[in-house]
Amino acid sequence: MQAIELVNMALAARENAYAPYSGISVGAALLTREGRVFTGVNVENVSYALTVCAERVAVVNAVSAGCRRFDALAVAWNKQGFCRPCGACRQVLYEFNPEMRIIMADYGGEYEEQQLKTLLPNSFEK
Ligand code: THU
């Protein structure tokens, strides 16, 4: 699958983000080795620390469906500049594939790609 296709799925997913506190809506699209795509959005809470990021929602969706082999994740938001996964999400994604392609997009679909292990060097490992 082309990176831009995954970015477009992340942008479409983002429409369902629940972000009344920050106003930052984030969408993620996670590609499995079998070619399935699972999406996620950020889900905020009035108790702010309970907020869940879009990337981790996508992982939870995929794992719940029995998929654990991930090749790529696209993440996009409603702002300028490339949307970068937070440190917690990098660690959660790393659990499944340090070689994963991470495609980071802006609100208009421009993007940059890096490998997860470059984004999370010297990580805590099993
Ligand atoms: N957020 C994500 O969805 N993914 C990240 O990697 C970083 C942050 C969300 C959480 C919160 O709803 C909003 O962005 C502002 O922090």
Coordinates of C-alpha atoms and ligand atoms in Angstrom, one line a residue:
M1 CA 0.0 0.0 0.0
Q2 CA 1.2 3.5 -0.8
A3 CA 2.0 5.8 2.0
I4 CA -0.5 8.4 0.7
E5 CA -3.4 5.9 0.9
L6 CA -2.7 5.2 4.5
V7 CA -2.4 9.0 5.2
N8 CA -5.8 9.5 3.6
M9 CA -7.3 6.9 5.8
A10 CA -5.8 8.5 8.9
L11 CA -7.2 11.9 7.8
A12 CA -10.6 10.4 7.2
A13 CA -10.5 8.7 10.6
R14 CA -9.6 11.9 12.3
E15 CA -13.1 13.2 11.6
N16 CA -14.3 11.0 14.5
A17 CA -11.7 12.3 17.0
Y18 CA -13.2 13.3 20.3
A19 CA -11.1 16.3 21.3
P20 CA -13.2 19.0 23.0
Y21 CA -10.5 20.1 25.4
S22 CA -7.4 20.5 23.2
G23 CA -9.1 21.0 19.9
I24 CA -6.4 18.8 18.4
S25 CA -8.0 16.0 16.4
V26 CA -5.7 13.1 15.5
G27 CA -6.3 10.1 13.3
A28 CA -4.2 7.0 12.8
A29 CA -4.3 4.2 10.3
L30 CA -2.3 1.0 11.0
L31 CA -1.5 -1.4 8.2
T32 CA -1.1 -5.1 9.0
R33 CA 1.1 -7.6 7.1
E34 CA -2.1 -9.2 5.7
G35 CA -3.1 -5.9 4.2
R36 CA -5.8 -5.0 6.7
V37 CA -6.1 -1.4 8.0
F38 CA -7.2 -0.5 11.5
T39 CA -7.9 3.1 12.4
G40 CA -7.9 5.0 15.7
V41 CA -8.6 8.5 16.9
N42 CA -7.8 10.4 20.1
V43 CA -10.4 10.2 22.8
E44 CA -10.2 12.9 25.4
N45 CA -11.7 13.0 28.9
V46 CA -12.5 15.8 31.3
S47 CA -10.0 14.1 33.6
Y48 CA -7.3 15.0 31.1
A49 CA -4.8 12.3 32.0
L50 CA -7.3 9.6 30.9
T51 CA -7.0 10.8 27.3
V52 CA -6.0 8.0 24.9
C53 CA -4.0 8.8 21.7
A54 CA -5.1 7.8 18.2
E55 CA -2.1 5.5 17.6
R56 CA -2.8 3.4 20.7
V57 CA -6.5 3.2 19.8
A58 CA -5.5 1.8 16.4
V59 CA -3.2 -0.8 18.0
V60 CA -5.9 -1.8 20.5
N61 CA -8.4 -2.2 17.6
A62 CA -6.0 -4.4 15.6
V63 CA -4.9 -6.6 18.5
S64 CA -8.5 -7.1 19.6
A65 CA -9.3 -8.4 16.1
G66 CA -6.4 -10.9 16.3
C67 CA -3.8 -8.9 14.3
R68 CA -0.3 -8.3 15.7
R69 CA 1.9 -8.0 12.7
F70 CA 2.2 -4.4 11.6
D71 CA 4.1 -2.9 8.7
A72 CA 3.2 0.7 8.8
L73 CA 1.3 3.4 10.7
A74 CA 0.1 6.8 9.4
V75 CA -0.8 9.5 11.8
A76 CA -2.4 12.9 10.9
W77 CA -3.9 15.8 12.6
N78 CA -5.8 19.1 12.0
K79 CA -2.7 21.3 12.2
Q80 CA 0.3 22.4 10.1
G81 CA 3.5 20.5 10.5
F82 CA 3.9 16.8 10.6
C83 CA 2.1 14.9 13.4
R84 CA 4.7 13.1 15.5
P85 CA 3.7 10.1 17.7
C86 CA 4.2 10.8 21.4
G87 CA 6.8 8.8 23.4
A88 CA 4.2 6.5 24.9
C89 CA 2.8 5.6 21.5
R90 CA 6.3 5.0 20.1
Q91 CA 6.9 2.5 22.9
V92 CA 3.5 0.7 22.4
L93 CA 4.2 0.4 18.6
Y94 CA 7.7 -0.8 19.2
E95 CA 6.4 -3.8 21.1
F96 CA 5.1 -5.2 17.8
N97 CA 7.6 -4.1 15.2
P98 CA 10.6 -1.8 15.6
E99 CA 11.0 -1.8 11.8
M100 CA 7.6 -0.4 11.3
R101 CA 7.2 2.5 8.8
I102 CA 5.9 5.6 10.6
I103 CA 4.2 8.1 8.2
M104 CA 3.7 11.5 9.8
A105 CA 1.3 13.8 8.1
D106 CA -0.1 17.3 8.3
Y107 CA -3.7 18.4 7.9
G108 CA -3.3 18.6 4.1
G109 CA -1.9 15.2 3.5
E110 CA 1.8 16.2 3.2
Y111 CA 3.9 13.7 5.0
E112 CA 7.3 12.4 6.1
E113 CA 8.3 8.8 6.8
Q114 CA 10.8 7.3 9.3
Q115 CA 11.4 3.9 10.7
L116 CA 10.1 3.4 14.3
K117 CA 13.5 2.4 15.6
T118 CA 14.9 5.7 14.4
L119 CA 12.1 7.5 16.4
L120 CA 12.8 5.5 19.5
P121 CA 16.5 4.7 19.8
N122 CA 18.0 2.8 22.7
S123 CA 14.5 1.7 23.7
F124 CA 13.5 -0.5 26.6
E125 CA 13.3 -4.0 25.2
K126 CA 12.1 -7.4 26.2
Ligands
THU1 N1 -2.4 12.8 20.8 C1 -2.5 11.7 20.0 O1 -3.6 11.3 19.6 N2 -1.4 11.1 19.6 C2 -0.1 11.5 20.0 O2 0.9 10.8 19.6 C3 0.1 12.7 20.8 C4 -1.1 13.3 21.3 C5 -3.6 13.5 21.2 C6 -3.9 13.4 22.7 C7 -4.7 14.7 22.9 O3 -6.1 14.4 22.7 C8 -4.2 15.7 21.9 O4 -3.5 14.9 20.9 C9 -3.4 16.8 22.4 O5 -2.4 16.3 23.2

